[in-house]
mmCIF file of C-alpha atoms and ligand atoms in Angstrom:
data_model
loop_
_atom_site.group_PDB
_atom_site.id
_atom_site.type_symbol
_atom_site.label_atom_id
_atom_site.label_comp_id
_atom_site.label_asym_id
_atom_site.label_seq_id
_atom_site.Cartn_x
_atom_site.Cartn_y
_atom_site.Cartn_z
ATOM 1 C CA MET A 1343 -67.728 -30.718 -47.193
ATOM 2 C CA ALA A 1344 -68.093 -30.132 -43.473
ATOM 3 C CA THR A 1345 -70.980 -27.711 -43.947
ATOM 4 C CA ASP A 1346 -73.053 -29.951 -46.239
ATOM 5 C CA GLN A 1347 -76.561 -30.313 -44.935
ATOM 6 C CA LEU A 1348 -77.373 -33.413 -42.922
ATOM 7 C CA ILE A 1349 -80.857 -34.069 -44.260
ATOM 8 C CA ALA A 1350 -81.204 -36.178 -47.396
ATOM 9 C CA THR A 1351 -82.640 -34.169 -50.246
ATOM 10 C CA GLU A 1352 -84.097 -37.120 -52.135
ATOM 11 C CA ALA A 1353 -87.583 -38.052 -51.063
ATOM 12 C CA GLY A 1354 -88.180 -41.302 -49.198
ATOM 13 C CA PRO A 1355 -85.926 -43.617 -47.209
ATOM 14 C CA ARG A 1356 -82.835 -45.165 -48.748
ATOM 15 C CA ASP A 1357 -83.106 -48.851 -47.932
ATOM 16 C CA ALA A 1358 -79.400 -49.586 -48.246
ATOM 17 C CA TYR A 1359 -78.688 -47.292 -45.291
ATOM 18 C CA GLU A 1360 -81.204 -48.873 -42.940
ATOM 19 C CA GLY A 1361 -78.434 -50.747 -41.096
ATOM 20 C CA VAL A 1362 -76.454 -47.557 -40.495
ATOM 21 C CA LEU A 1363 -79.561 -45.758 -39.208
ATOM 22 C CA ARG A 1364 -80.347 -48.644 -36.871
ATOM 23 C CA PHE A 1365 -76.933 -48.171 -35.253
ATOM 24 C CA TYR A 1366 -77.604 -44.425 -35.031
ATOM 25 C CA GLU A 1367 -80.755 -45.101 -32.974
ATOM 26 C CA LEU A 1368 -78.956 -47.702 -30.864
ATOM 27 C CA ALA A 1369 -76.041 -45.334 -30.172
ATOM 28 C CA LYS A 1370 -78.407 -42.626 -28.931
ATOM 29 C CA ARG A 1371 -80.173 -45.072 -26.615
ATOM 30 C CA GLN A 1372 -76.894 -46.393 -25.165
ATOM 31 C CA GLU A 1373 -75.373 -43.002 -24.358
ATOM 32 C CA TRP A 1374 -74.006 -42.632 -20.818
ATOM 33 C CA GLN A 1375 -72.158 -39.929 -18.880
ATOM 34 C CA VAL A 1376 -68.745 -39.933 -17.191
ATOM 35 C CA ARG A 1377 -70.476 -39.076 -13.889
ATOM 36 C CA ASP A 1378 -72.382 -42.412 -14.104
ATOM 37 C CA LEU A 1379 -69.174 -44.333 -13.296
ATOM 38 C CA PRO A 1380 -68.815 -45.521 -9.636
ATOM 39 C CA TRP A 1381 -66.125 -42.910 -8.829
ATOM 40 C CA ASN A 1382 -66.862 -42.695 -5.105
ATOM 41 C CA GLU A 1383 -67.835 -46.300 -4.497
ATOM 42 C CA LEU A 1384 -65.007 -48.362 -5.961
ATOM 43 C CA PRO A 1385 -61.212 -48.036 -6.179
ATOM 44 C CA PRO A 1386 -60.088 -46.645 -9.572
ATOM 45 C CA ILE A 1387 -57.758 -49.596 -10.331
ATOM 46 C CA PRO A 1388 -56.826 -52.835 -8.494
ATOM 47 C CA GLU A 1389 -55.099 -51.894 -5.238
ATOM 48 C CA GLY A 1390 -52.624 -54.763 -5.222
ATOM 49 C CA ARG A 1391 -50.870 -56.533 -2.372
ATOM 50 C CA GLY A 1392 -47.365 -56.961 -1.016
ATOM 51 C CA SER A 1393 -44.550 -54.528 -0.258
ATOM 52 C CA PRO A 1394 -44.887 -50.797 -1.035
ATOM 53 C CA GLN A 1395 -42.356 -51.233 -3.898
ATOM 54 C CA ARG A 1396 -44.328 -54.063 -5.396
ATOM 55 C CA ARG A 1397 -47.543 -52.075 -5.160
ATOM 56 C CA ALA A 1398 -45.885 -49.045 -6.731
ATOM 57 C CA ARG A 1399 -44.710 -51.216 -9.635
ATOM 58 C CA ARG A 1400 -48.238 -52.556 -10.125
ATOM 59 C CA GLN A 1401 -49.620 -49.024 -10.102
ATOM 60 C CA ASP A 1402 -47.085 -47.976 -12.768
ATOM 61 C CA MET A 1403 -48.149 -50.963 -14.860
ATOM 62 C CA TRP A 1404 -51.808 -49.909 -14.620
ATOM 63 C CA ARG A 1405 -50.953 -46.259 -15.381
ATOM 64 C CA SER A 1406 -49.308 -47.500 -18.532
ATOM 65 C CA VAL A 1407 -52.387 -49.559 -19.527
ATOM 66 C CA LEU A 1408 -54.596 -46.520 -18.928
ATOM 67 C CA THR A 1409 -52.250 -44.278 -20.910
ATOM 68 C CA GLN A 1410 -52.451 -46.530 -23.985
ATOM 69 C CA GLN A 1411 -56.249 -46.531 -23.839
ATOM 70 C CA LEU A 1412 -56.349 -42.762 -23.378
ATOM 71 C CA GLN A 1413 -54.029 -42.405 -26.370
ATOM 72 C CA ALA A 1414 -56.225 -44.734 -28.467
ATOM 73 C CA ASP A 1415 -59.401 -42.791 -27.625
ATOM 74 C CA MET A 1416 -57.751 -39.426 -28.337
ATOM 75 C CA LEU A 1417 -56.813 -40.768 -31.772
ATOM 76 C CA ALA A 1418 -60.347 -42.153 -32.162
ATOM 77 C CA CYS A 1419 -61.639 -38.574 -31.644
ATOM 78 C CA ASP A 1420 -59.495 -37.422 -34.594
ATOM 79 C CA MET A 1421 -60.588 -40.310 -36.808
ATOM 80 C CA SER A 1422 -64.310 -40.172 -36.020
ATOM 81 C CA SER A 1423 -64.488 -36.407 -36.499
ATOM 82 C CA GLN A 1424 -62.717 -36.802 -39.838
ATOM 83 C CA LEU A 1425 -65.305 -39.434 -40.842
ATOM 84 C CA LEU A 1426 -68.124 -37.093 -39.764
ATOM 85 C CA ASN A 1427 -66.623 -34.429 -42.023
ATOM 86 C CA ILE A 1428 -65.920 -36.459 -45.135
ATOM 87 C CA ALA A 1429 -68.614 -39.191 -45.207
ATOM 88 C CA PRO A 1430 -70.672 -38.424 -48.337
ATOM 89 C CA ASP A 1431 -73.943 -39.923 -47.063
ATOM 90 C CA PRO A 1432 -76.305 -38.071 -44.690
ATOM 91 C CA GLU A 1433 -77.219 -41.297 -42.860
ATOM 92 C CA ALA A 1434 -73.542 -41.902 -42.107
ATOM 93 C CA LYS A 1435 -73.098 -38.317 -40.931
ATOM 94 C CA LEU A 1436 -75.950 -38.773 -38.460
ATOM 95 C CA TYR A 1437 -74.298 -41.923 -37.150
ATOM 96 C CA TYR A 1438 -70.809 -40.330 -36.919
ATOM 97 C CA SER A 1439 -72.212 -37.443 -34.893
ATOM 98 C CA THR A 1440 -72.840 -40.020 -32.112
ATOM 99 C CA MET A 1441 -69.429 -41.651 -32.551
ATOM 100 C CA VAL A 1442 -67.616 -38.330 -32.124
ATOM 101 C CA GLN A 1443 -69.520 -37.840 -28.854
ATOM 102 C CA ASP A 1444 -68.696 -41.379 -27.719
ATOM 103 C CA GLU A 1445 -64.965 -41.033 -28.384
ATOM 104 C CA SER A 1446 -64.880 -37.636 -26.634
ATOM 105 C CA ARG A 1447 -66.628 -39.118 -23.595
ATOM 106 C CA HIS A 1448 -64.231 -42.085 -23.574
ATOM 107 C CA THR A 1449 -61.297 -39.664 -23.619
ATOM 108 C CA GLU A 1450 -62.808 -37.665 -20.751
ATOM 109 C CA ALA A 1451 -63.248 -40.850 -18.686
ATOM 110 C CA TRP A 1452 -59.674 -42.104 -19.294
ATOM 111 C CA LEU A 1453 -58.263 -38.662 -18.452
ATOM 112 C CA LYS A 1454 -60.133 -38.573 -15.142
ATOM 113 C CA LEU A 1455 -59.142 -42.150 -14.320
ATOM 114 C CA VAL A 1456 -55.454 -41.753 -15.163
ATOM 115 C CA ASN A 1457 -55.298 -38.532 -13.119
ATOM 116 C CA GLU A 1458 -56.689 -40.375 -10.106
ATOM 117 C CA VAL A 1459 -53.783 -42.827 -10.189
ATOM 118 C CA GLY A 1460 -50.860 -40.465 -10.689
ATOM 119 C CA GLY A 1461 -51.015 -39.291 -14.324
ATOM 120 C CA THR A 1462 -49.970 -40.584 -17.714
ATOM 121 C CA ALA A 1463 -46.986 -42.739 -18.699
ATOM 122 C CA GLU A 1464 -45.196 -43.396 -21.998
ATOM 123 C CA ARG A 1465 -47.079 -43.225 -25.352
ATOM 124 C CA ASP A 1466 -46.979 -46.065 -27.873
ATOM 125 C CA PRO A 1467 -45.228 -44.508 -30.902
ATOM 126 C CA TYR A 1468 -46.580 -47.167 -33.281
ATOM 127 C CA LEU A 1469 -50.180 -46.438 -32.343
ATOM 128 C CA ASP A 1470 -49.598 -42.802 -33.354
ATOM 129 C CA GLN A 1471 -48.154 -43.995 -36.673
ATOM 130 C CA LEU A 1472 -51.116 -46.293 -37.332
ATOM 131 C CA ALA A 1473 -53.628 -43.516 -36.644
ATOM 132 C CA HIS A 1474 -51.663 -41.196 -38.907
ATOM 133 C CA MET A 1475 -51.857 -43.747 -41.733
ATOM 134 C CA THR A 1476 -55.641 -43.986 -41.338
ATOM 135 C CA LEU A 1477 -56.064 -40.205 -41.187
ATOM 136 C CA GLU A 1478 -53.968 -39.903 -44.365
ATOM 137 C CA ALA A 1479 -55.693 -42.783 -46.205
ATOM 138 C CA ASP A 1480 -57.016 -41.834 -49.648
ATOM 139 C CA THR A 1481 -60.616 -43.028 -49.486
ATOM 140 C CA VAL A 1482 -63.516 -43.244 -47.022
ATOM 141 C CA GLU A 1483 -63.626 -46.982 -47.767
ATOM 142 C CA GLU A 1484 -60.054 -47.385 -46.452
ATOM 143 C CA LYS A 1485 -60.663 -45.274 -43.364
ATOM 144 C CA VAL A 1486 -63.868 -47.094 -42.368
ATOM 145 C CA PHE A 1487 -62.176 -50.447 -42.955
ATOM 146 C CA GLN A 1488 -59.114 -49.677 -40.823
ATOM 147 C CA MET A 1489 -60.833 -47.833 -38.007
ATOM 148 C CA GLN A 1490 -64.218 -49.513 -37.558
ATOM 149 C CA VAL A 1491 -63.937 -52.880 -39.246
ATOM 150 C CA PHE A 1492 -60.458 -53.751 -37.920
ATOM 151 C CA TYR A 1493 -59.341 -51.714 -34.861
ATOM 152 C CA GLU A 1494 -62.718 -51.365 -33.196
ATOM 153 C CA ARG A 1495 -63.297 -55.096 -33.549
ATOM 154 C CA LEU A 1496 -59.957 -55.935 -31.930
ATOM 155 C CA ILE A 1497 -60.252 -53.465 -29.084
ATOM 156 C CA ILE A 1498 -63.335 -55.265 -27.775
ATOM 157 C CA SER A 1499 -61.362 -58.346 -26.720
ATOM 158 C CA ARG A 1500 -58.744 -56.071 -25.104
ATOM 159 C CA PHE A 1501 -61.430 -54.420 -22.977
ATOM 160 C CA ARG A 1502 -62.666 -57.833 -21.899
ATOM 161 C CA LEU A 1503 -59.129 -58.826 -20.832
ATOM 162 C CA ILE A 1504 -58.608 -55.608 -18.864
ATOM 163 C CA ALA A 1505 -62.045 -55.932 -17.227
ATOM 164 C CA ARG A 1506 -61.253 -59.488 -16.158
ATOM 165 C CA ALA A 1507 -57.980 -58.346 -14.558
ATOM 166 C CA SER A 1508 -59.571 -55.423 -12.702
ATOM 167 C CA ARG A 1509 -62.716 -56.775 -11.034
ATOM 168 C CA GLY A 1510 -64.485 -54.433 -8.605
ATOM 169 C CA THR A 1511 -62.905 -51.209 -9.881
ATOM 170 C CA VAL A 1512 -63.939 -48.120 -11.852
ATOM 171 C CA LEU A 1513 -61.654 -49.420 -14.589
ATOM 172 C CA GLU A 1514 -63.729 -52.606 -14.944
ATOM 173 C CA ASP A 1515 -66.955 -50.581 -15.162
ATOM 174 C CA LEU A 1516 -65.450 -48.332 -17.834
ATOM 175 C CA CYS A 1517 -64.169 -51.290 -19.879
ATOM 176 C CA ASN A 1518 -67.632 -52.883 -19.810
ATOM 177 C CA ARG A 1519 -69.190 -49.663 -21.154
ATOM 178 C CA LEU A 1520 -66.539 -49.397 -23.861
ATOM 179 C CA THR A 1521 -67.148 -53.016 -24.908
ATOM 180 C CA THR A 1522 -70.758 -52.051 -25.682
ATOM 181 C CA ASP A 1523 -69.858 -48.742 -27.361
ATOM 182 C CA ASP A 1524 -67.166 -50.231 -29.574
ATOM 183 C CA GLY A 1525 -69.500 -53.104 -30.438
ATOM 184 C CA ILE A 1526 -71.828 -50.443 -31.860
ATOM 185 C CA HIS A 1527 -68.950 -48.620 -33.599
ATOM 186 C CA HIS A 1528 -67.809 -51.853 -35.234
ATOM 187 C CA GLY A 1529 -71.343 -52.889 -36.218
ATOM 188 C CA ALA A 1530 -72.076 -49.499 -37.759
ATOM 189 C CA GLY A 1531 -68.768 -49.596 -39.633
ATOM 190 C CA MET A 1532 -69.553 -53.033 -41.075
ATOM 191 C CA ALA A 1533 -73.008 -51.853 -42.162
ATOM 192 C CA TYR A 1534 -71.640 -48.709 -43.814
ATOM 193 C CA GLU A 1535 -68.621 -50.408 -45.403
ATOM 194 C CA ARG A 1536 -70.983 -52.918 -47.052
ATOM 195 C CA VAL A 1537 -72.925 -50.086 -48.701
ATOM 196 C CA LEU A 1538 -69.745 -48.249 -49.705
ATOM 197 C CA LEU A 1539 -68.154 -51.339 -51.266
ATOM 198 C CA GLU A 1540 -71.300 -52.187 -53.181
ATOM 199 C CA HIS A 1541 -70.744 -49.039 -55.233
ATOM 200 C CA ALA A 1542 -66.929 -49.005 -55.134
ATOM 201 C CA SER A 1543 -64.806 -49.670 -58.220
ATOM 202 C CA LYS A 1544 -62.484 -52.646 -58.537
ATOM 203 C CA LYS A 1545 -59.574 -50.230 -58.227
ATOM 204 C CA THR A 1546 -60.867 -48.788 -54.931
ATOM 205 C CA LYS A 1547 -61.203 -52.297 -53.485
ATOM 206 C CA LEU A 1548 -57.735 -53.274 -54.661
ATOM 207 C CA ARG A 1549 -56.232 -50.144 -53.124
ATOM 208 C CA LEU A 1550 -58.014 -50.833 -49.857
ATOM 209 C CA VAL A 1551 -56.352 -54.242 -49.580
ATOM 210 C CA GLU A 1552 -52.971 -52.762 -50.579
ATOM 211 C CA ALA A 1553 -53.313 -50.082 -47.894
ATOM 212 C CA ALA A 1554 -54.148 -52.735 -45.279
ATOM 213 C CA ASN A 1555 -51.066 -54.673 -46.368
ATOM 214 C CA ARG A 1556 -48.869 -51.588 -45.987
ATOM 215 C CA LEU A 1557 -50.207 -51.048 -42.503
ATOM 216 C CA LEU A 1558 -49.455 -54.552 -41.217
ATOM 217 C CA PRO A 1559 -45.731 -54.165 -40.350
ATOM 218 C CA THR A 1560 -46.552 -51.151 -38.133
ATOM 219 C CA PHE A 1561 -49.451 -53.076 -36.634
ATOM 220 C CA VAL A 1562 -47.015 -55.858 -35.691
ATOM 221 C CA GLN A 1563 -44.675 -53.345 -34.021
ATOM 222 C CA HIS A 1564 -47.625 -51.883 -32.131
ATOM 223 C CA ALA A 1565 -48.800 -55.322 -30.981
ATOM 224 C CA LEU A 1566 -45.343 -56.290 -29.677
ATOM 225 C CA TRP A 1567 -44.386 -52.913 -28.203
ATOM 226 C CA ARG A 1568 -44.009 -52.718 -24.422
ATOM 227 C CA PRO A 1569 -43.298 -49.581 -22.366
ATOM 228 C CA LYS A 1570 -40.661 -49.938 -19.676
ATOM 229 C CA GLU A 1571 -43.352 -50.256 -16.964
ATOM 230 C CA ARG A 1572 -44.490 -53.479 -18.596
ATOM 231 C CA ALA A 1573 -41.156 -54.647 -20.010
ATOM 232 C CA MET A 1574 -40.842 -57.463 -17.460
ATOM 233 C CA ILE A 1575 -44.306 -58.790 -18.139
ATOM 234 C CA GLY A 1576 -43.711 -58.102 -21.823
ATOM 235 C CA GLY A 1577 -40.833 -60.591 -21.944
ATOM 236 C CA ALA A 1578 -42.889 -63.302 -20.292
ATOM 237 C CA MET A 1579 -45.879 -62.551 -22.495
ATOM 238 C CA ARG A 1580 -44.118 -62.432 -25.835
ATOM 239 C CA SER A 1581 -45.268 -65.826 -27.087
ATOM 240 C CA ARG A 1582 -48.824 -65.005 -25.974
ATOM 241 C CA ASP A 1583 -48.525 -61.637 -27.779
ATOM 242 C CA LEU A 1584 -47.403 -63.371 -30.982
ATOM 243 C CA GLU A 1585 -50.260 -65.828 -30.735
ATOM 244 C CA ARG A 1586 -52.759 -62.987 -30.262
ATOM 245 C CA LEU A 1587 -51.219 -61.071 -33.146
ATOM 246 C CA HIS A 1588 -51.806 -64.038 -35.457
ATOM 247 C CA GLU A 1589 -55.390 -64.274 -34.245
ATOM 248 C CA ASP A 1590 -55.936 -60.541 -34.794
ATOM 249 C CA ILE A 1591 -54.632 -60.613 -38.355
ATOM 250 C CA ALA A 1592 -56.706 -63.720 -39.096
ATOM 251 C CA ILE A 1593 -59.807 -61.866 -37.827
ATOM 252 C CA GLY A 1594 -58.960 -58.925 -40.132
ATOM 253 C CA VAL A 1595 -58.650 -61.263 -43.106
ATOM 254 C CA ARG A 1596 -61.980 -62.941 -42.284
ATOM 255 C CA LEU A 1597 -63.728 -59.570 -41.908
ATOM 256 C CA ALA A 1598 -62.355 -58.417 -45.267
ATOM 257 C CA GLU A 1599 -63.538 -61.649 -46.899
ATOM 258 C CA SER A 1600 -66.997 -61.240 -45.391
ATOM 259 C CA LEU A 1601 -67.129 -57.835 -47.100
ATOM 260 C CA GLY A 1602 -66.354 -59.482 -50.419
ATOM 261 C CA LEU A 1603 -62.750 -58.245 -50.633
ATOM 262 C CA ASP A 1604 -60.074 -60.338 -52.306
ATOM 263 C CA VAL A 1605 -57.361 -60.786 -49.680
ATOM 264 C CA SER A 1606 -55.380 -63.542 -51.380
ATOM 265 C CA ASP A 1607 -52.401 -61.154 -51.690
ATOM 266 C CA VAL A 1608 -52.201 -60.209 -48.014
ATOM 267 C CA GLU A 1609 -48.744 -61.040 -46.691
ATOM 268 C CA LEU A 1610 -48.448 -61.838 -43.018
ATOM 269 C CA PRO A 1611 -45.326 -60.054 -41.767
ATOM 270 C CA VAL A 1612 -44.703 -62.516 -38.935
HETATM 271 FE FE1 LIG B 426 -63.535 -45.188 -27.808
HETATM 272 FE FE1 LIG B 427 -64.673 -46.539 -30.782
#
């Protein structure tokens, strides 16, 4: 599979894939480099005020935020390279070649940033489990749905929140770039999933919804998980977290409906 040729053998363009190819061109135009970030001009993360202890606690909190994003982008490298390998359509392979580069560059940027502020903190075990479920999913349709339609849509609002809380830092600049990149990843995923589902059997669609349902309890644990560095804030934020979790799942349901999937059986685990 991995060594299949990238060029379509049939003559002429395939109209259904025009959307995917548009995102391929867009991705190439939007490419940036880690050295483009304002490393020497701005502080890496918000410097904070108050006593040295208070500032140290804030720094630990930020290290933990950075660690989760580094973890997510490392997993995104695994998932996008798997999609590059198994996607059956040459247009999709072209697109995924840019996504693999994007996720690798994101990982490089997070690694550099987290090293500038004292190194990584605790991993989110549920995020690892979620990625594992997507990597093990049976069909391309399921993988594209989970990764690009759902996760990459949700991450965009997270980047906006982090950017808002870290004005005037390298972290803000990075989050703004990732908002654009993941907007492209999500858009490309929607375009490709539409083509895939047009030709998918009823059984494939049913299994996709079942797989999403199976994933939800772990998604809830991931959404409510807090490392010890953020445990204090976590307690205060729990009702906000629950609210956001409901919103996220509602977005997933709406996205599935817009792709013509029957989600009447989806059970909300909260
Ligand atoms: Fe990424
Ligand atoms: Fe992404």
